[in-house]
Amino acid sequence: MQIDHRRHMVEAPPPKRQKDELQGGDAAGMATVLFQVKKAVAGAAVAFEMELPAAGTVKDLIEALAAKESCSVQLITVVSRGKPLKDADVKLSELSTLAGGAGGTVAVVYIVRKPPEEGNPAGRSASSASATSTQAGAGRASRTSQPGRRIILMLRHGQCCHEGERDELKELTPHGHKQAEDTACFISKLFAMGKLPAKRALLHSTSRRARETAAKLPIHIQDLDVWNADLLRETDPTEKPFRAEEVFNRLFAAPEAGDSDALIIVAHNNIILYMLMRAAGVPIERAAQAWMLFHLRHASITRIDVFSTGDKKVVSIGSAAHVADTAVTWKNVTGADMSAWKGGGPERHKFGGRMLVLVRQAAGLESVTAQQIQSVTDHVKSLSGYMMSGKAVVACTSDGQPTANMIASKFKTVPQLLPDSICEEPEAAFLQFFSVPGSSRDTVIIVAEDVPLLYMLLRSLGM
């Protein structure tokens, strides 16, 4: 089933008001502010005007737009001068002053996050499984007291060829098929082990490379409700932010209390990273830029949990350890795939500059098993075969020393022990390691706890 997300809305703008009318007021002498309003509609915009008392607040503006749309104020997001209007108590007169336009005219754009509609695949993709639940009413009532959770697994498609050419030429390479197969098997095991909710759905882009990647999943995962959506096709969020935002609002809506389900999304690098940024709380205007600072490997998994409270939690970003090292790639092939003529290996080149590998150390050594340390060590070492330099500097906190010792032994070096203060003041480590390398390429591996690693990650994004 293909989603038709085209919606049309035609509204003739009212006649232009004269400047003295704009500055004038009612019988009480209250001035008004004229808003030039645009509404995002499937990537387009519908313009109209709205006049409100200057003594009003942003809350009044949002309520007026909600009344116009016949929806809750919680479903309205208003952007002015590139920034969302989050402070509901700001006076409309202040917006007029900041706008500096003739007659105090203020340009705003708003987005309506419509609730999921029954029968709409994009809106009900993950909830379709829960909608068909056969549990008794009494059992359902008892579940509603529990918080709901939706686990969203966003998969980048496998490697394709004919990059830059028309969509139907972009078939998966043999390595792309292997990546998709490995990922499907891995997710199937997660379901079998009870790591993911039993209720599940698959939503994929209609692009050929995404369709071929998604086709592997139902082979290994039974009872998988499958949908497709044009909205998930690749896009540049800097050029089409409303389209990207519409995808985010539809797919990351909070599930109902008591529900637990999984949604697998097969899409593209740009749109996945935009949704990641938005789920992490990055504002629209920054998410449209910040996604360019990430890079996802083919068939990698980015997991985000969405709770019925509206909270969102980023669990993993671009996880691809389940894909065989011999098949890992991150760039599509320009033109036809010639790997078979070159010995069968994938075409890939190590990154230049400094590669930083951040290894999370679980709090408390007793919680880390020897098997976990060995698995992490083997994976990090494998990256030196195709992605990063084989020469590495290893640094760690005191709790991360056992893991760092084993990793360092693989690179024939000794780990640098970071001071204990690094957990409270990680800026020093950032300044030391997130810098231009002395050579054309080197690698720094940092083993530490959540706080310093997340600080350095966000700091590198300019946040």
PDB file of C-alpha atoms in Angstrom, residues 269-439:
ATOM      1  CA  ASN A 269      21.047   8.464   5.644  1.00  0.00           C
ATOM      2  CA  ASN A 270      19.764  12.057   5.651  1.00  0.00           C
ATOM      3  CA  ILE A 271      16.212  11.486   6.831  1.00  0.00           C
ATOM      4  CA  ILE A 272      17.287   9.003   9.531  1.00  0.00           C
ATOM      5  CA  LEU A 273      19.822  11.443  10.925  1.00  0.00           C
ATOM      6  CA  TYR A 274      17.296  14.291  10.896  1.00  0.00           C
ATOM      7  CA  MET A 275      14.850  12.168  12.912  1.00  0.00           C
ATOM      8  CA  LEU A 276      17.673  11.235  15.278  1.00  0.00           C
ATOM      9  CA  MET A 277      18.478  14.904  15.855  1.00  0.00           C
ATOM     10  CA  ARG A 278      14.848  15.795  16.486  1.00  0.00           C
ATOM     11  CA  ALA A 279      14.315  12.841  18.829  1.00  0.00           C
ATOM     12  CA  ALA A 280      17.360  14.028  20.779  1.00  0.00           C
ATOM     13  CA  GLY A 281      15.650  17.390  21.283  1.00  0.00           C
ATOM     14  CA  VAL A 282      17.611  19.393  18.724  1.00  0.00           C
ATOM     15  CA  PRO A 283      15.467  22.313  17.406  1.00  0.00           C
ATOM     16  CA  ILE A 284      14.239  22.165  13.815  1.00  0.00           C
ATOM     17  CA  GLU A 285      16.585  24.829  12.504  1.00  0.00           C
ATOM     18  CA  ARG A 286      19.632  23.099  13.994  1.00  0.00           C
ATOM     19  CA  ALA A 287      18.545  19.553  13.154  1.00  0.00           C
ATOM     20  CA  ALA A 288      18.389  20.568   9.491  1.00  0.00           C
ATOM     21  CA  GLN A 289      22.131  21.258   9.725  1.00  0.00           C
ATOM     22  CA  ALA A 290      23.444  18.964  12.481  1.00  0.00           C
ATOM     23  CA  TRP A 291      22.517  15.736  10.674  1.00  0.00           C
ATOM     24  CA  MET A 292      25.374  16.430   8.226  1.00  0.00           C
ATOM     25  CA  LEU A 293      27.892  15.850  11.027  1.00  0.00           C
ATOM     26  CA  PHE A 294      26.955  12.160  11.316  1.00  0.00           C
ATOM     27  CA  HIS A 295      27.692   9.292   8.970  1.00  0.00           C
ATOM     28  CA  LEU A 296      25.855   5.971   8.977  1.00  0.00           C
ATOM     29  CA  ARG A 297      27.187   2.679   7.684  1.00  0.00           C
ATOM     30  CA  HIS A 298      24.973   0.700   5.341  1.00  0.00           C
ATOM     31  CA  ALA A 299      22.305  -1.471   7.005  1.00  0.00           C
ATOM     32  CA  SER A 300      23.201   0.040  10.395  1.00  0.00           C
ATOM     33  CA  ILE A 301      20.595   0.342  13.140  1.00  0.00           C
ATOM     34  CA  THR A 302      19.728   3.505  15.047  1.00  0.00           C
ATOM     35  CA  ARG A 303      17.387   2.790  17.946  1.00  0.00           C
ATOM     36  CA  ILE A 304      15.125   5.294  19.681  1.00  0.00           C
ATOM     37  CA  ASP A 305      12.536   4.448  22.337  1.00  0.00           C
ATOM     38  CA  VAL A 306       9.362   6.571  22.455  1.00  0.00           C
ATOM     39  CA  PHE A 307       7.256   6.478  25.614  1.00  0.00           C
ATOM     40  CA  SER A 308       3.572   7.221  26.146  1.00  0.00           C
ATOM     41  CA  THR A 309       4.623  10.183  28.278  1.00  0.00           C
ATOM     42  CA  GLY A 310       6.100  11.776  25.147  1.00  0.00           C
ATOM     43  CA  ASP A 311       9.674  11.225  26.301  1.00  0.00           C
ATOM     44  CA  LYS A 312      12.208   9.918  23.792  1.00  0.00           C
ATOM     45  CA  LYS A 313      15.451   8.067  24.496  1.00  0.00           C
ATOM     46  CA  VAL A 314      18.298   7.547  22.016  1.00  0.00           C
ATOM     47  CA  VAL A 315      19.606   4.025  22.696  1.00  0.00           C
ATOM     48  CA  SER A 316      22.093   3.487  19.869  1.00  0.00           C
ATOM     49  CA  ILE A 317      23.350   5.313  16.768  1.00  0.00           C
ATOM     50  CA  GLY A 318      24.473   3.572  13.575  1.00  0.00           C
ATOM     51  CA  SER A 319      25.088   0.182  15.177  1.00  0.00           C
ATOM     52  CA  ALA A 320      26.602  -2.141  12.554  1.00  0.00           C
ATOM     53  CA  ALA A 321      28.679  -4.695  14.478  1.00  0.00           C
ATOM     54  CA  HIS A 322      26.241  -7.391  13.301  1.00  0.00           C
ATOM     55  CA  VAL A 323      27.371  -6.886   9.669  1.00  0.00           C
ATOM     56  CA  ALA A 324      30.350  -9.011   8.657  1.00  0.00           C
ATOM     57  CA  ASP A 325      33.589  -7.030   8.380  1.00  0.00           C
ATOM     58  CA  THR A 326      34.049  -8.315   4.841  1.00  0.00           C
ATOM     59  CA  ALA A 327      30.814  -6.600   3.800  1.00  0.00           C
ATOM     60  CA  VAL A 328      30.854  -3.297   5.722  1.00  0.00           C
ATOM     61  CA  THR A 329      30.574  -0.140   3.586  1.00  0.00           C
ATOM     62  CA  TRP A 330      29.386   3.426   4.084  1.00  0.00           C
ATOM     63  CA  LYS A 331      29.458   4.887   0.560  1.00  0.00           C
ATOM     64  CA  ASN A 332      27.348   3.962  -2.429  1.00  0.00           C
ATOM     65  CA  VAL A 333      29.023   2.983  -5.706  1.00  0.00           C
ATOM     66  CA  THR A 334      29.221   5.530  -8.525  1.00  0.00           C
ATOM     67  CA  GLY A 335      28.188   3.794 -11.726  1.00  0.00           C
ATOM     68  CA  ALA A 336      27.979   0.029 -11.976  1.00  0.00           C
ATOM     69  CA  ASP A 337      29.343  -2.202  -9.217  1.00  0.00           C
ATOM     70  CA  MET A 338      32.717  -3.554 -10.366  1.00  0.00           C
ATOM     71  CA  SER A 339      33.691  -5.363  -7.145  1.00  0.00           C
ATOM     72  CA  ALA A 340      33.381  -8.788  -8.792  1.00  0.00           C
ATOM     73  CA  TRP A 341      36.003  -7.723 -11.332  1.00  0.00           C
ATOM     74  CA  LYS A 342      38.346  -6.552  -8.571  1.00  0.00           C
ATOM     75  CA  GLY A 343      38.504  -9.686  -6.450  1.00  0.00           C
ATOM     76  CA  GLY A 344      35.062  -9.507  -4.862  1.00  0.00           C
ATOM     77  CA  GLY A 345      35.848  -7.201  -1.947  1.00  0.00           C
ATOM     78  CA  PRO A 346      33.865  -4.004  -1.352  1.00  0.00           C
ATOM     79  CA  GLU A 347      35.223  -0.684  -2.574  1.00  0.00           C
ATOM     80  CA  ARG A 348      36.055   1.328   0.539  1.00  0.00           C
ATOM     81  CA  HIS A 349      38.771   3.621   1.828  1.00  0.00           C
ATOM     82  CA  LYS A 350      39.847   4.510   5.337  1.00  0.00           C
ATOM     83  CA  PHE A 351      38.824   7.927   6.572  1.00  0.00           C
ATOM     84  CA  GLY A 352      41.416  10.676   6.641  1.00  0.00           C
ATOM     85  CA  GLY A 353      42.149  12.912   9.610  1.00  0.00           C
ATOM     86  CA  ARG A 354      41.517  11.787  13.178  1.00  0.00           C
ATOM     87  CA  MET A 355      39.069   8.976  13.893  1.00  0.00           C
ATOM     88  CA  LEU A 356      37.733   8.961  17.456  1.00  0.00           C
ATOM     89  CA  VAL A 357      36.208   5.761  18.813  1.00  0.00           C
ATOM     90  CA  LEU A 358      34.170   6.265  21.992  1.00  0.00           C
ATOM     91  CA  VAL A 359      33.713   3.061  23.990  1.00  0.00           C
ATOM     92  CA  ARG A 360      31.100   3.138  26.747  1.00  0.00           C
ATOM     93  CA  GLN A 361      32.224   1.595  30.013  1.00  0.00           C
ATOM     94  CA  ALA A 362      29.381   0.250  32.159  1.00  0.00           C
ATOM     95  CA  ALA A 363      29.391   1.731  35.653  1.00  0.00           C
ATOM     96  CA  GLY A 364      30.964  -0.680  38.125  1.00  0.00           C
ATOM     97  CA  LEU A 365      33.497  -3.276  36.993  1.00  0.00           C
ATOM     98  CA  GLU A 366      31.446  -6.156  38.359  1.00  0.00           C
ATOM     99  CA  SER A 367      28.806  -5.526  35.684  1.00  0.00           C
ATOM    100  CA  VAL A 368      31.280  -6.015  32.826  1.00  0.00           C
ATOM    101  CA  THR A 369      32.030  -9.603  31.868  1.00  0.00           C
ATOM    102  CA  ALA A 370      35.176 -10.894  30.224  1.00  0.00           C
ATOM    103  CA  GLN A 371      33.085 -11.931  27.219  1.00  0.00           C
ATOM    104  CA  GLN A 372      31.769  -8.367  26.773  1.00  0.00           C
ATOM    105  CA  ILE A 373      35.270  -6.918  26.966  1.00  0.00           C
ATOM    106  CA  GLN A 374      36.518  -9.443  24.426  1.00  0.00           C
ATOM    107  CA  SER A 375      33.644  -8.721  22.037  1.00  0.00           C
ATOM    108  CA  VAL A 376      34.198  -4.960  22.218  1.00  0.00           C
ATOM    109  CA  THR A 377      37.949  -5.414  21.733  1.00  0.00           C
ATOM    110  CA  ASP A 378      37.500  -7.610  18.680  1.00  0.00           C
ATOM    111  CA  HIS A 379      35.061  -5.165  17.116  1.00  0.00           C
ATOM    112  CA  VAL A 380      37.262  -2.111  17.694  1.00  0.00           C
ATOM    113  CA  LYS A 381      40.283  -3.913  16.301  1.00  0.00           C
ATOM    114  CA  SER A 382      38.332  -4.995  13.239  1.00  0.00           C
ATOM    115  CA  LEU A 383      37.685  -1.328  12.377  1.00  0.00           C
ATOM    116  CA  SER A 384      41.403  -0.860  11.717  1.00  0.00           C
ATOM    117  CA  GLY A 385      41.135  -3.221   8.771  1.00  0.00           C
ATOM    118  CA  TYR A 386      38.851  -1.021   6.678  1.00  0.00           C
ATOM    119  CA  MET A 387      37.818   2.203   8.398  1.00  0.00           C
ATOM    120  CA  MET A 388      40.416   3.683  10.745  1.00  0.00           C
ATOM    121  CA  SER A 389      44.180   3.822  11.189  1.00  0.00           C
ATOM    122  CA  GLY A 390      45.947   0.791  12.621  1.00  0.00           C
ATOM    123  CA  LYS A 391      47.965   3.088  14.875  1.00  0.00           C
ATOM    124  CA  ALA A 392      45.957   4.204  17.887  1.00  0.00           C
ATOM    125  CA  VAL A 393      46.160   6.115  21.144  1.00  0.00           C
ATOM    126  CA  VAL A 394      44.041   4.564  23.905  1.00  0.00           C
ATOM    127  CA  ALA A 395      42.836   6.643  26.872  1.00  0.00           C
ATOM    128  CA  CYS A 396      40.523   5.599  29.697  1.00  0.00           C
ATOM    129  CA  THR A 397      39.038   6.383  33.087  1.00  0.00           C
ATOM    130  CA  SER A 398      40.023   4.220  36.061  1.00  0.00           C
ATOM    131  CA  ASP A 399      36.840   2.108  35.778  1.00  0.00           C
ATOM    132  CA  GLY A 400      37.474   1.576  32.078  1.00  0.00           C
ATOM    133  CA  GLN A 401      41.040   0.365  32.508  1.00  0.00           C
ATOM    134  CA  PRO A 402      40.377  -3.414  32.140  1.00  0.00           C
ATOM    135  CA  THR A 403      38.610  -2.827  28.811  1.00  0.00           C
ATOM    136  CA  ALA A 404      41.240  -0.305  27.690  1.00  0.00           C
ATOM    137  CA  ASN A 405      44.074  -2.669  28.578  1.00  0.00           C
ATOM    138  CA  MET A 406      42.746  -5.376  26.288  1.00  0.00           C
ATOM    139  CA  ILE A 407      42.029  -2.922  23.442  1.00  0.00           C
ATOM    140  CA  ALA A 408      45.478  -1.338  23.805  1.00  0.00           C
ATOM    141  CA  SER A 409      47.173  -4.751  23.616  1.00  0.00           C
ATOM    142  CA  LYS A 410      45.632  -5.256  20.168  1.00  0.00           C
ATOM    143  CA  PHE A 411      47.212  -2.005  19.018  1.00  0.00           C
ATOM    144  CA  LYS A 412      50.535  -2.753  20.760  1.00  0.00           C
ATOM    145  CA  THR A 413      50.329   0.249  23.054  1.00  0.00           C
ATOM    146  CA  VAL A 414      49.593   1.135  26.689  1.00  0.00           C
ATOM    147  CA  PRO A 415      46.459   3.097  27.693  1.00  0.00           C
ATOM    148  CA  GLN A 416      46.712   6.614  29.089  1.00  0.00           C
ATOM    149  CA  LEU A 417      44.871   6.871  32.412  1.00  0.00           C
ATOM    150  CA  LEU A 418      42.673   9.967  32.557  1.00  0.00           C
ATOM    151  CA  PRO A 419      42.312  11.813  35.887  1.00  0.00           C
ATOM    152  CA  ASP A 420      39.222  11.026  37.980  1.00  0.00           C
ATOM    153  CA  SER A 421      38.067  14.625  37.570  1.00  0.00           C
ATOM    154  CA  ILE A 422      37.379  13.934  33.886  1.00  0.00           C
ATOM    155  CA  CYS A 423      33.917  12.591  34.756  1.00  0.00           C
ATOM    156  CA  GLU A 424      32.924  15.964  36.243  1.00  0.00           C
ATOM    157  CA  GLU A 425      35.051  18.172  33.973  1.00  0.00           C
ATOM    158  CA  PRO A 426      35.380  16.458  30.567  1.00  0.00           C
ATOM    159  CA  GLU A 427      36.310  19.624  28.663  1.00  0.00           C
ATOM    160  CA  ALA A 428      40.043  19.002  29.120  1.00  0.00           C
ATOM    161  CA  ALA A 429      39.803  15.601  27.436  1.00  0.00           C
ATOM    162  CA  PHE A 430      37.774  17.114  24.602  1.00  0.00           C
ATOM    163  CA  LEU A 431      40.361  19.828  23.976  1.00  0.00           C
ATOM    164  CA  GLN A 432      43.197  17.305  24.004  1.00  0.00           C
ATOM    165  CA  PHE A 433      41.772  14.591  21.788  1.00  0.00           C
ATOM    166  CA  PHE A 434      39.222  16.337  19.526  1.00  0.00           C
ATOM    167  CA  SER A 435      41.908  18.234  17.663  1.00  0.00           C
ATOM    168  CA  VAL A 436      43.651  18.138  14.297  1.00  0.00           C
ATOM    169  CA  PRO A 437      45.994  15.130  14.074  1.00  0.00           C
ATOM    170  CA  GLY A 438      49.729  15.571  13.721  1.00  0.00           C
ATOM    171  CA  SER A 439      49.732  13.246  10.701  1.00  0.00           C
TER     172      SER A 439
END
